[in-house]
Short mmCIF file of C-alpha atoms (C1' of nucleotides) in Angstrom, two decimals:
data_model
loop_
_atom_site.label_atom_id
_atom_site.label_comp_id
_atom_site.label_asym_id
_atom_site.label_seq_id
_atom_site.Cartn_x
_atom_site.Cartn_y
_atom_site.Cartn_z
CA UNK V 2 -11.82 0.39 -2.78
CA UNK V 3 -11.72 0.88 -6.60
CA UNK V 4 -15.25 0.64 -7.33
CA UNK V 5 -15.13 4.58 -5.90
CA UNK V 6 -12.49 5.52 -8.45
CA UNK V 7 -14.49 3.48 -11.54
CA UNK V 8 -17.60 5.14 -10.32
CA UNK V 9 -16.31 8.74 -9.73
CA UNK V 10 -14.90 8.80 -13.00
CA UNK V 11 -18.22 7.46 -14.76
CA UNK V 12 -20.12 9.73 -12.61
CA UNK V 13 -18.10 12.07 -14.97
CA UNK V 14 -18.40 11.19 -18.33
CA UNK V 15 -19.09 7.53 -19.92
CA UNK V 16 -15.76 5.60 -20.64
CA UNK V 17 -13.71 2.20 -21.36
CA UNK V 18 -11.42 0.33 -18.98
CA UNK V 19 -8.40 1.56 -20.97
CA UNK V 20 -9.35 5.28 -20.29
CA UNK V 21 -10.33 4.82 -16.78
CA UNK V 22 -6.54 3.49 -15.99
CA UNK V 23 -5.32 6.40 -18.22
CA UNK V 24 -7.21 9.00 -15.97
CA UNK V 25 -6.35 7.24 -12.85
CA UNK V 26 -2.49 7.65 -14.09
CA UNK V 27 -2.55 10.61 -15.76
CA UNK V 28 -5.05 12.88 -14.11
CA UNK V 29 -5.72 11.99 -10.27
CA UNK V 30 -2.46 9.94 -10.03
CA UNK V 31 -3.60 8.01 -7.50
CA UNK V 32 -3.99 4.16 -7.75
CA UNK V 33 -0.45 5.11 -9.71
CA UNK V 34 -0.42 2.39 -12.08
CA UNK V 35 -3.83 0.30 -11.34
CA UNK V 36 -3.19 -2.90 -12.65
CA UNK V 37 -5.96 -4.90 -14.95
CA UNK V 38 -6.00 -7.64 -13.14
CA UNK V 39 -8.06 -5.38 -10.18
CA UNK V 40 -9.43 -3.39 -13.23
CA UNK V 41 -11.09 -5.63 -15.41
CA UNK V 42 -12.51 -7.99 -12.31
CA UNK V 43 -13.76 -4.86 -10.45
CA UNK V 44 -15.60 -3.42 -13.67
CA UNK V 45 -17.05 -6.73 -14.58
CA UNK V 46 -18.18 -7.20 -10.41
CA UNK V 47 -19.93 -3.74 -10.91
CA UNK V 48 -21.83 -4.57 -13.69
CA UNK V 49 -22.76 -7.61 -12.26
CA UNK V 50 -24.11 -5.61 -9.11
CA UNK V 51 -26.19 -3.04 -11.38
CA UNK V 52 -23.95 -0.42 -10.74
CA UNK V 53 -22.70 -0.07 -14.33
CA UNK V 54 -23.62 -1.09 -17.88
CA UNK V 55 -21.95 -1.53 -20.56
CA UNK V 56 -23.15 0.29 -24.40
CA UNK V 57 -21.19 -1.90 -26.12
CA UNK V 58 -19.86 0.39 -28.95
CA UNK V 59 -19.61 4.58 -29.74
CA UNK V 60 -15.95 5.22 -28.57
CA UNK V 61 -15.32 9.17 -28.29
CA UNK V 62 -18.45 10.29 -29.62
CA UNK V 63 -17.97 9.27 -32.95
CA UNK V 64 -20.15 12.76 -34.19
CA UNK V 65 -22.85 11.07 -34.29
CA UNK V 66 -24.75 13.45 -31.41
CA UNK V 67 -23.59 15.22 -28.72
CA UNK V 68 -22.00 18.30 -29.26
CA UNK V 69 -20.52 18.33 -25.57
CA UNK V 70 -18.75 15.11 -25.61
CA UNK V 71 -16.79 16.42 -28.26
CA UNK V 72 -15.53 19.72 -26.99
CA UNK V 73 -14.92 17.81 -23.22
CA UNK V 74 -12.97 14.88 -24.46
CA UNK V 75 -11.42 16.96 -27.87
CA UNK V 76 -8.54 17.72 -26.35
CA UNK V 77 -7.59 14.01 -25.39
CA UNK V 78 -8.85 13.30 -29.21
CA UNK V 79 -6.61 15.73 -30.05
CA UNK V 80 -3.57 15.02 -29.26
CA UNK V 81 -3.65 11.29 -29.72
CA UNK V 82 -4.63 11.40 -33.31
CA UNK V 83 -3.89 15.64 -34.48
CA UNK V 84 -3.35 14.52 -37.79
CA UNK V 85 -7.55 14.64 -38.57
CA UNK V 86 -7.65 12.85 -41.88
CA UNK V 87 -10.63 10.98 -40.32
CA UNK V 88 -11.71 12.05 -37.32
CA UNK V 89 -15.42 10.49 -37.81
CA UNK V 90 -15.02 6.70 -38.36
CA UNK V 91 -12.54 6.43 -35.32
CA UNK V 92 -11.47 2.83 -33.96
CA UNK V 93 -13.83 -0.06 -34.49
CA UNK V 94 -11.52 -2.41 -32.09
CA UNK V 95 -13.33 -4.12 -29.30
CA UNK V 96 -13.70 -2.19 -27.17
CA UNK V 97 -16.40 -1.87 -23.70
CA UNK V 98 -17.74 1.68 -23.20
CA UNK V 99 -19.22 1.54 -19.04
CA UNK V 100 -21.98 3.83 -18.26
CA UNK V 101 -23.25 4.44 -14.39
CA UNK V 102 -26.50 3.65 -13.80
CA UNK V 103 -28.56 5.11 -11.03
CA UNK V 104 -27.68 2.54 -8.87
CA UNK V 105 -24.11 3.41 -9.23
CA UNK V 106 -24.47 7.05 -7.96
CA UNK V 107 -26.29 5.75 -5.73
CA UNK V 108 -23.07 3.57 -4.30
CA UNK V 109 -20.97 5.89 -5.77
CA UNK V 110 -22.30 8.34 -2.59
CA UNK V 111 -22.73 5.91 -0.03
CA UNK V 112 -19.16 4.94 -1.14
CA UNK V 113 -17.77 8.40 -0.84
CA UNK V 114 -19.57 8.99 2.73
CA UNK V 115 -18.35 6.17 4.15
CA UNK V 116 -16.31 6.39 7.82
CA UNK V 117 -13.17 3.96 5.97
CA UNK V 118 -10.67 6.21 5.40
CA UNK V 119 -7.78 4.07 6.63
CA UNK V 120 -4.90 4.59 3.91
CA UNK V 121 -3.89 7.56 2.22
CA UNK V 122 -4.88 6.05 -1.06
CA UNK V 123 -8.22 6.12 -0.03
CA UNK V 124 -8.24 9.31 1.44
CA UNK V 125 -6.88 10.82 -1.68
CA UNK V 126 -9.42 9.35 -3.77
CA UNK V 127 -12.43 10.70 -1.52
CA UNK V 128 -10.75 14.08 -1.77
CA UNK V 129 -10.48 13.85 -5.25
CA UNK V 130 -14.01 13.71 -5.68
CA UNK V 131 -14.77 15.99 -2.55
CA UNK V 132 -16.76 18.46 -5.08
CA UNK V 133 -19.50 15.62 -5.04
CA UNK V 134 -19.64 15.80 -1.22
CA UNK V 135 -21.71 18.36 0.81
CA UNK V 136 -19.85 20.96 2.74
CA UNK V 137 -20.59 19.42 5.90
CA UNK V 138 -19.32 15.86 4.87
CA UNK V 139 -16.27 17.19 3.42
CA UNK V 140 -15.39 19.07 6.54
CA UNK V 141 -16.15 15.70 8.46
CA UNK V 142 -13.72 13.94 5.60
CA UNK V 143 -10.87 16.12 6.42
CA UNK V 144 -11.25 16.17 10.03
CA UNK V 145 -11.41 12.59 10.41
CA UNK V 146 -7.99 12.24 8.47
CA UNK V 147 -6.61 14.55 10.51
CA UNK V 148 -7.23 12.54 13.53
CA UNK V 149 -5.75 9.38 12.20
CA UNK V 150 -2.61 11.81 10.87
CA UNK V 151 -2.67 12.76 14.72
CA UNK V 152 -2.60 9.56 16.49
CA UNK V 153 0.12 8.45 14.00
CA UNK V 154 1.94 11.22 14.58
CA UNK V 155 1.83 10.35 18.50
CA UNK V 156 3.28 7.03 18.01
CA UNK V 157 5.90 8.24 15.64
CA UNK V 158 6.88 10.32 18.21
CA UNK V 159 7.18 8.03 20.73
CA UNK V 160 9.03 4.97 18.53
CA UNK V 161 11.40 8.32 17.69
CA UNK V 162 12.01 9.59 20.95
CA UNK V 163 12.06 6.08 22.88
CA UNK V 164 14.12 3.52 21.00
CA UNK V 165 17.43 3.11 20.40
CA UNK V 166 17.84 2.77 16.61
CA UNK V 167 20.72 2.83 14.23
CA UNK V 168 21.50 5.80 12.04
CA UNK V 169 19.11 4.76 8.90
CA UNK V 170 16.24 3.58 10.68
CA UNK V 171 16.60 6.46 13.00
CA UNK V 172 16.19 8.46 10.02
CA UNK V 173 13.71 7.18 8.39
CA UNK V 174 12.05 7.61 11.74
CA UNK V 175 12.12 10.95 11.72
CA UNK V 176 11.56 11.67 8.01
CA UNK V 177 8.11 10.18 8.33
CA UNK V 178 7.40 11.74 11.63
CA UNK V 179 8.20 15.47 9.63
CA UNK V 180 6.30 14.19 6.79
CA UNK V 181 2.85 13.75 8.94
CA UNK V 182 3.24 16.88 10.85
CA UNK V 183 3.70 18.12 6.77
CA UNK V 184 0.29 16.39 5.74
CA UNK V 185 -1.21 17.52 8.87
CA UNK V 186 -0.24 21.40 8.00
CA UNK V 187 -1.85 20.88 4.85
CA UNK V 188 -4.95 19.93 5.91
CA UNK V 189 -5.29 22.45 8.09
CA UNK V 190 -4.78 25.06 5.10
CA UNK V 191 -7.62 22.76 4.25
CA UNK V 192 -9.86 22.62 6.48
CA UNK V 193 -9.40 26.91 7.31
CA UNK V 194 -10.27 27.16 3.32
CA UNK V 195 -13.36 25.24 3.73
CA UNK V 196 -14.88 26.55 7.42
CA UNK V 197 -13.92 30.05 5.71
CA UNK V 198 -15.57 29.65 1.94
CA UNK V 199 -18.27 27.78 3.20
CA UNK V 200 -20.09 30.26 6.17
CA UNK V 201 -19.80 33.22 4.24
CA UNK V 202 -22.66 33.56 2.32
CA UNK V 203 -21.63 36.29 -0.17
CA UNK V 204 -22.01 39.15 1.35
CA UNK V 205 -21.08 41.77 -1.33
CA UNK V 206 -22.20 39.86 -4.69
CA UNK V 207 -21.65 42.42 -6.56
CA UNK V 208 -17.75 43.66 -5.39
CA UNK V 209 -15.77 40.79 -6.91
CA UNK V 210 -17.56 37.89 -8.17
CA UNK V 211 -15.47 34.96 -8.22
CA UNK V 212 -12.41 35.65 -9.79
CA UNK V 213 -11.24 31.99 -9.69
CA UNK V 214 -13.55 30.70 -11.68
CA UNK V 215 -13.74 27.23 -11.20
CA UNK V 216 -13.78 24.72 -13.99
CA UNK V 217 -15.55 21.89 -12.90
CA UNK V 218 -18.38 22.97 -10.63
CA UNK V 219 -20.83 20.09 -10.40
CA UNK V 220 -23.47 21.98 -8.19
CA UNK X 10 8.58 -8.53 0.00
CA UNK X 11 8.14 -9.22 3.76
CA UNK X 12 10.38 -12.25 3.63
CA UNK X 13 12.91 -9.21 3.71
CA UNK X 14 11.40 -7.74 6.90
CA UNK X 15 11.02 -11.29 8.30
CA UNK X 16 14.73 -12.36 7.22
CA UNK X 17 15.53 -9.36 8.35
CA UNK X 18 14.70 -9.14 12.12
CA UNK X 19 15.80 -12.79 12.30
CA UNK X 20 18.93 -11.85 11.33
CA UNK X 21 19.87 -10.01 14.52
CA UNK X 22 17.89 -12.39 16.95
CA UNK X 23 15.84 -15.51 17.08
CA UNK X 24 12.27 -14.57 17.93
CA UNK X 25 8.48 -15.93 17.24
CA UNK X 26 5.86 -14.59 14.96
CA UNK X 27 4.06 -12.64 17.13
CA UNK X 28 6.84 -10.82 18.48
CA UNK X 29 8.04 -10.21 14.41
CA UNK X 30 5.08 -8.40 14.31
CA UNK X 31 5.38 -6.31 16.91
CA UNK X 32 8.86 -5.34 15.95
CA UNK X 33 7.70 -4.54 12.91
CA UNK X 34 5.02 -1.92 14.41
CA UNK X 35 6.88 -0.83 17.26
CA UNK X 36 10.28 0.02 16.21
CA UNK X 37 10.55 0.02 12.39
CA UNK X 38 7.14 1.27 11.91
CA UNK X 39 6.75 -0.10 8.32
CA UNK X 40 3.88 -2.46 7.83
CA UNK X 41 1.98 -1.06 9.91
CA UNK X 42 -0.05 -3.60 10.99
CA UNK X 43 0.79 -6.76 9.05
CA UNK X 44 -1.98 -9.07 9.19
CA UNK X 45 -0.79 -12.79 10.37
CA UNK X 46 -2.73 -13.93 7.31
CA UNK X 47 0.37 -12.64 5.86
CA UNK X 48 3.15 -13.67 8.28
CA UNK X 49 2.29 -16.94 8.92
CA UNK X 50 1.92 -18.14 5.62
CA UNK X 51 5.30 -16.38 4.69
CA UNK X 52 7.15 -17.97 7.77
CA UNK X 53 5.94 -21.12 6.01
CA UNK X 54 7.02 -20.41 3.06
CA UNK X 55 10.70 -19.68 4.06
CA UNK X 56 10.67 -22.47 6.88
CA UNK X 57 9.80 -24.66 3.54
CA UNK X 58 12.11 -23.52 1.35
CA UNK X 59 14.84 -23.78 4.18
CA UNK X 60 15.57 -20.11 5.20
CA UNK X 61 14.75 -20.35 8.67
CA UNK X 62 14.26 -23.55 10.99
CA UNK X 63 12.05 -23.51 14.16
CA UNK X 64 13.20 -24.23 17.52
CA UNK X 65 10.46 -25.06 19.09
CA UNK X 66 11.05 -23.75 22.18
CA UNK X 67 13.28 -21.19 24.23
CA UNK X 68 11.22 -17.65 25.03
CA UNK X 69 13.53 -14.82 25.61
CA UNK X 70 16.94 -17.22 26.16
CA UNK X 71 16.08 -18.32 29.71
CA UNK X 72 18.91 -20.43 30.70
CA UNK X 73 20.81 -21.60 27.85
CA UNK X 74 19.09 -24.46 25.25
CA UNK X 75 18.00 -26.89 27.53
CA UNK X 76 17.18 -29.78 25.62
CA UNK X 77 13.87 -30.57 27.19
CA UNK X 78 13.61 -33.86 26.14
CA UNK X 79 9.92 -35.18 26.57
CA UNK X 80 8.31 -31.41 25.64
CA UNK X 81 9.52 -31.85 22.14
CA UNK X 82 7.10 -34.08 21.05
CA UNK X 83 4.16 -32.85 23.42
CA UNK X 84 4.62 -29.20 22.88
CA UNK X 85 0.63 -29.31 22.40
CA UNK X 86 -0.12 -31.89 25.27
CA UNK X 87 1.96 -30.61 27.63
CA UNK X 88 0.47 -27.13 27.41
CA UNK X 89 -2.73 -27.86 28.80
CA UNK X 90 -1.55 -30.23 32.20
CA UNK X 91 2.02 -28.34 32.77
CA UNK X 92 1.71 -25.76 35.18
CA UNK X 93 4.51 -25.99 37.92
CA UNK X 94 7.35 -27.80 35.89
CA UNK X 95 9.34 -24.64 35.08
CA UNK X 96 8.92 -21.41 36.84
CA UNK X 97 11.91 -20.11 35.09
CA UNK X 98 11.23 -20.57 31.35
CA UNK X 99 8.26 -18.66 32.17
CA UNK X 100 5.37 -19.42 29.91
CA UNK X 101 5.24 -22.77 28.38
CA UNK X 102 2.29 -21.86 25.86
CA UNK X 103 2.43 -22.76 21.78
CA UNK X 104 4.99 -20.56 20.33
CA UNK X 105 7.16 -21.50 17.34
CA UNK X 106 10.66 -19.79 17.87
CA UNK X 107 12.38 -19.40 14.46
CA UNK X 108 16.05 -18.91 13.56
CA UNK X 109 17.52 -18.07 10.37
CA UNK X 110 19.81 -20.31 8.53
CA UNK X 111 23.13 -19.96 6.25
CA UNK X 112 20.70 -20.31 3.58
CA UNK X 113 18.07 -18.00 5.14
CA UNK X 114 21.31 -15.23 5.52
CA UNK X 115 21.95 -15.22 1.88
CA UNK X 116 18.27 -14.84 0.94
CA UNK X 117 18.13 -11.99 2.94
CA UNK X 118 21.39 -10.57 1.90
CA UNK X 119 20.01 -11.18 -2.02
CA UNK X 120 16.64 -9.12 -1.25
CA UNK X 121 18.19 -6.41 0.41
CA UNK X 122 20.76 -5.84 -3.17
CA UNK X 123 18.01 -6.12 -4.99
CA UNK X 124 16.98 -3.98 -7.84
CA UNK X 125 13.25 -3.71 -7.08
CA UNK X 126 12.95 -0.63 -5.24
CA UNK X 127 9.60 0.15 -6.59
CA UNK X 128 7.39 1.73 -3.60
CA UNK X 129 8.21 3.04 -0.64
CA UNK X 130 7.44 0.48 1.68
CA UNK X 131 10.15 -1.58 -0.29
CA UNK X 132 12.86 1.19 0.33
CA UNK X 133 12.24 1.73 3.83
CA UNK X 134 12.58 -1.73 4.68
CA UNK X 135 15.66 -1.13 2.44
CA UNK X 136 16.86 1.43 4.29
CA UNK X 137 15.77 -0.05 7.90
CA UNK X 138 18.55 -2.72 6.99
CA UNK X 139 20.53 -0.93 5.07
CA UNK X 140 23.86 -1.02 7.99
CA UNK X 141 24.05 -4.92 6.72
CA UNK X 142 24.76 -3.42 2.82
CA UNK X 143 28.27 -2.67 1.93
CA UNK X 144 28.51 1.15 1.18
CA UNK X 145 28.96 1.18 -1.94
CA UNK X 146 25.24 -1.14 -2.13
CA UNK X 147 24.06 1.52 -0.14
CA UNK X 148 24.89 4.43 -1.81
CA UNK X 149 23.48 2.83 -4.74
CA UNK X 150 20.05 2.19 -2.70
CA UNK X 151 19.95 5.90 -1.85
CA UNK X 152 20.25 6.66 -5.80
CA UNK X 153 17.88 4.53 -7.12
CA UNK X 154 15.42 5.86 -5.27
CA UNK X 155 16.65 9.50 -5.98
CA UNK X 156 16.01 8.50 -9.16
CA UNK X 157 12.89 6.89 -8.83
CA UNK X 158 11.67 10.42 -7.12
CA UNK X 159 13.31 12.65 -9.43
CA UNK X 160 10.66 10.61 -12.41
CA UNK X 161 7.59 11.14 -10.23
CA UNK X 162 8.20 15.01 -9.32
CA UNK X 163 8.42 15.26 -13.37
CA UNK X 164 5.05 13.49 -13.96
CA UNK X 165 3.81 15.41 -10.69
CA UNK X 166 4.64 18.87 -12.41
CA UNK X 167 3.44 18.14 -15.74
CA UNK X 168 0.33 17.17 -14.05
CA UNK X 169 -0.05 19.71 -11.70
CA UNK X 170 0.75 22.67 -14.59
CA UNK X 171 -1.17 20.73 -16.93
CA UNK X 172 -4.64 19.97 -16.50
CA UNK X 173 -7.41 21.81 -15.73
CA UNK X 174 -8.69 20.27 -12.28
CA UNK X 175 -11.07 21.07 -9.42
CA UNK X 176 -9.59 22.54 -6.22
CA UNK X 177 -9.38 19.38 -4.16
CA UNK X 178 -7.75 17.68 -6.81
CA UNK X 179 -5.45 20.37 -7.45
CA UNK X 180 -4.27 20.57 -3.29
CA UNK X 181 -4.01 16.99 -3.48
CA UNK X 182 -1.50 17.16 -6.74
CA UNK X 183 0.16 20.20 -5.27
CA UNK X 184 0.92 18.41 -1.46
CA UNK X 185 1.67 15.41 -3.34
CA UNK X 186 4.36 17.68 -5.32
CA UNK X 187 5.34 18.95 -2.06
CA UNK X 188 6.11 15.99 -0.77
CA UNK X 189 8.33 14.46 -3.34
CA UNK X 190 10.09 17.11 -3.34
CA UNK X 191 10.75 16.97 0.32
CA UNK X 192 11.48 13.12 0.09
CA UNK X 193 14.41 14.22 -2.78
CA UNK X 194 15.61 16.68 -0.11
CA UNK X 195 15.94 14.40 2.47
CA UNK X 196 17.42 11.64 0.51
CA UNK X 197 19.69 14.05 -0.67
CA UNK X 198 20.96 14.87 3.08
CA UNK X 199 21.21 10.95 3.44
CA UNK X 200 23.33 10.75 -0.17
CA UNK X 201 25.88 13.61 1.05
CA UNK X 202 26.24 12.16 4.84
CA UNK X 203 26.76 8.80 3.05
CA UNK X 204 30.01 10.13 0.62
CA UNK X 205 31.57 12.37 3.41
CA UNK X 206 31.43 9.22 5.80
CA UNK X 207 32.24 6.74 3.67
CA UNK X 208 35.32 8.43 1.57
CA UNK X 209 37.63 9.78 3.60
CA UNK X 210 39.61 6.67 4.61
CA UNK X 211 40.83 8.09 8.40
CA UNK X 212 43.18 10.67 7.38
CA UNK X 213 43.57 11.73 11.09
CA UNK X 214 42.73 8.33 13.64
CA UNK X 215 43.99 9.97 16.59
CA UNK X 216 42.17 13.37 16.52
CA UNK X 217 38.68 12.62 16.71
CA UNK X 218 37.69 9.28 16.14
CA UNK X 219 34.18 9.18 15.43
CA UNK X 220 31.98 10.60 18.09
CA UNK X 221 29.01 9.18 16.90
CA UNK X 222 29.45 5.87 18.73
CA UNK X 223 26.54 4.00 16.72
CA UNK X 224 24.47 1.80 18.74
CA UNK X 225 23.96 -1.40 16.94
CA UNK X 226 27.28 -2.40 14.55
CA UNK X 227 26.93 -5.86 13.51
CA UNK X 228 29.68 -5.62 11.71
"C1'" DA G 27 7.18 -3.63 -45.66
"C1'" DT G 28 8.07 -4.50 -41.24
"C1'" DT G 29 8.95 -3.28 -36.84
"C1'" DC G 30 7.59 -0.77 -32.88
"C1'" DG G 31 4.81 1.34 -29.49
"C1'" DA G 32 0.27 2.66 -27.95
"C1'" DT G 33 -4.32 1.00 -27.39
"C1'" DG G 34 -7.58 -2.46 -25.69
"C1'" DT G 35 -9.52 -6.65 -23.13
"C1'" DA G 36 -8.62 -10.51 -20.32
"C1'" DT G 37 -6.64 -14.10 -17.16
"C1'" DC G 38 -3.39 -16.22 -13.79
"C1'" DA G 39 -0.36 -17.15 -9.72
"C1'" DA G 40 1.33 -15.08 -5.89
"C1'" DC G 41 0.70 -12.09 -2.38
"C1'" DC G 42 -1.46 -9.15 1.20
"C1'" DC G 43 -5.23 -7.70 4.24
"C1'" DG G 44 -9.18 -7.98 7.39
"C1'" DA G 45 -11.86 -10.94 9.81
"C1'" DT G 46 -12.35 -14.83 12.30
"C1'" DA G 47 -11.39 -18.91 15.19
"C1'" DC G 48 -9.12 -21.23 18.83
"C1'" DA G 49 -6.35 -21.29 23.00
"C1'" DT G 50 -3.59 -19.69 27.15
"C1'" DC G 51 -2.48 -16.48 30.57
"C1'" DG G 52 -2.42 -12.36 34.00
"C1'" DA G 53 -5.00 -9.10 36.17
"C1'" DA G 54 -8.81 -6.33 37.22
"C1'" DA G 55 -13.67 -6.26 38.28
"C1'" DT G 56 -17.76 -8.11 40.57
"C1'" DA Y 3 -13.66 -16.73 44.21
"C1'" DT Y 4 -15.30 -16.47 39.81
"C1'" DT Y 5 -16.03 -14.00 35.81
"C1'" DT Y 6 -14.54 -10.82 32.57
"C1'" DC Y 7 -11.29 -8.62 29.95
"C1'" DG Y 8 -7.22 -7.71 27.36
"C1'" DA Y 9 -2.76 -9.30 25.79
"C1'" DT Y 10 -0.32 -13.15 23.86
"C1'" DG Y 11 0.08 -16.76 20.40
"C1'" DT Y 12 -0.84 -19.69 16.09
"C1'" DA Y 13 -3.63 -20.47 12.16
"C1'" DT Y 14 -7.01 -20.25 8.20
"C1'" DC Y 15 -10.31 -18.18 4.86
"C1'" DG Y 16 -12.35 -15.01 1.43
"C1'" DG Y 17 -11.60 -11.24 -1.24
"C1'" DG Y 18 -8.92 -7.71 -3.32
"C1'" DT Y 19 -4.30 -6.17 -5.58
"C1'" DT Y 20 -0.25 -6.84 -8.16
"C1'" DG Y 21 2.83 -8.10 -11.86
"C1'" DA Y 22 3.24 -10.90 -15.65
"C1'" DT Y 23 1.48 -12.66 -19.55
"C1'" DA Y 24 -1.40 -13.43 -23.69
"C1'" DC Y 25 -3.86 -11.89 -27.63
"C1'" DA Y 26 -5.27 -8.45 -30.95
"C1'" DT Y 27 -5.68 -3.98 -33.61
"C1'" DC Y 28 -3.98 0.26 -35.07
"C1'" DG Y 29 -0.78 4.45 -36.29
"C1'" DA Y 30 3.58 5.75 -37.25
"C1'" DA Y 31 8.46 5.38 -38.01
"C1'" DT Y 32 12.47 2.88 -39.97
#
DNA sequence: ATTCGATGTATCAACCCGATACATCGAAAT
DNA sequence: ATTTCGATGTATCGGGTTGATACATCGAAT
């Protein structure tokens, strides 16, 4: 589903279409290039649902409040216009800014939570926004991907081992079968990191306090 | 496409939809499950547009053509009262048997050349029928998508390096950097196997004449 | 001054998927 | 012996995705 990806990202911050694509592209890199036509339709289905609204003007701030807004999306301002001869009026183009309502986190979570976690796309995407999850969801998340990577491994193993296939197809055969066991290493690594950080309840608070010092920490 | 993957198991054998599909999960493994919302409407399409004709009838050879005369036009009458008529054609159910035409062998030889090697479901359909390219075509095939890779891992690592993102995120950037870079490495394997077989023209025929002994050479 | 590319919203045809329906058949269960 | 169940087989429908296209504004380079 998109809706998650709109929705996690609004969950963030309030933004237009043209940024949530950008984000999408340049920040998760899933949904690699999302196309508008699945954009637009899915933004204007959510607002039609209640899950979204739309404030109809106040692109990047625009200095009128909100001294937070401007240091979280400053860097983005930066670069696209560094030259800062007028930094206050901005664009006046048409443009849609979406806000999540409550009845968007609300999907946004049931969204998130939910058993569907078919592709890889929209595993990804529920890992992306695992932070939102509690520890005991996101350990279910990873373990139920790792199941599917498991059965698929079984048959790939089986259409490898029991056909007889030319060179290429052989090939490709076996690149994908290495390729799960590879996504099924790494969540392990994951899935150790979480049943590790998440029992210990700080034992010695005051030895070394969090030296990784996480950026986003939503709770 | 999947008229390629259709076109393409036609190619070595007449067969019905139903058992395209199960090709196409069994052995090849791409498409995982295709829906028949998909393959029906596509075996339409090309039947339409003169690709493939249907002969409607003939499961698994059984005896040479056999006209059949009267079933031709009650292929849906007969089903229901024949029972006894022909123990050796086996099943005498509905089943549209399709065959691929002149026409239909040029289409597919046109897809598989073609430049579009955007995802990777296109290339490993590619590469599933890439002993019908030329080498030269396939060597090409191999490159493009080296290529192709080669852009991503950049975008990958400029993400990655980049941004400031949580720790799921940044395991999902970092596997997916991982993996790219593992795809490159195989295709490279694939790119240098593909130049030493393809350019030394039999300096010595009698030594050891290629030990390999491939198991499907259509040509 | 004009071209060019990035930004921004929107729609369309074609395609694909999941679900569903209908129908036959072989085999196991009752 | 009859029912149930799963595999085989063709087909359609709604909804979501894609790629292409259109239109429009803006900043910057030629």
């Amino acid at each position: 589903m998109l809706d998650l990806a709109i929705l996690g990202l609004l969950f963030e911050q309030e933004m237009h279409g043209y940024e949530i694509r950008r984000r999408l592209r340049d920040e998760l890199g899933l949904f690699a290039n999302i196309s508008f036509g699945s954009l637009y339709p899915a933004l204007s289905k959510l607002e039609r649902a209640g899950a979204v609204a739309v404030t109809s003007e106040g692109p990047s701030g625009a200095g009128s409040m909100i001294p937070s807004t401007g240091s979280l999306s400053g860097e983005r301002a930066g670069l696209r216009a560094r030259r800062a001869a007028a930094p206050l009026a901005a664009s006046k183009r048409s443009r849609k800014v979406y806000r999540i309502t409550d009845e968007g986190r609300i999907r946004f979570e049931q969204l998130l939570a939910g058993e569907e976690v078919d592709d890889a796309r929209s595993f990804g995407l529920r890992l992306a926004f695992a932070r939102h999850l509690p520890p005991t969801a996101r350990l279910a998340l990873l373990e139920r991907r790792r199941a599917q990577l498991t059965r698929r491994l079984a048959t790939d193993l089986a259409r490898a081992s029991g056909e007889r296939l030319d060179i290429y197809t052989r090939s490709l055969v076996e690149h994908s079968t290495e390729s799960t066991e590879h996504d099924i290493a790494w969540l392990d690594r994951l899935i150790d990191a979480e049943r590790q950080g998440s029992s210990p309840v700080r034992s010695e608070p005051s030895s070394d306090p969090r030296h990784e010092t996480p950026q986003h920490q939503t709770q």
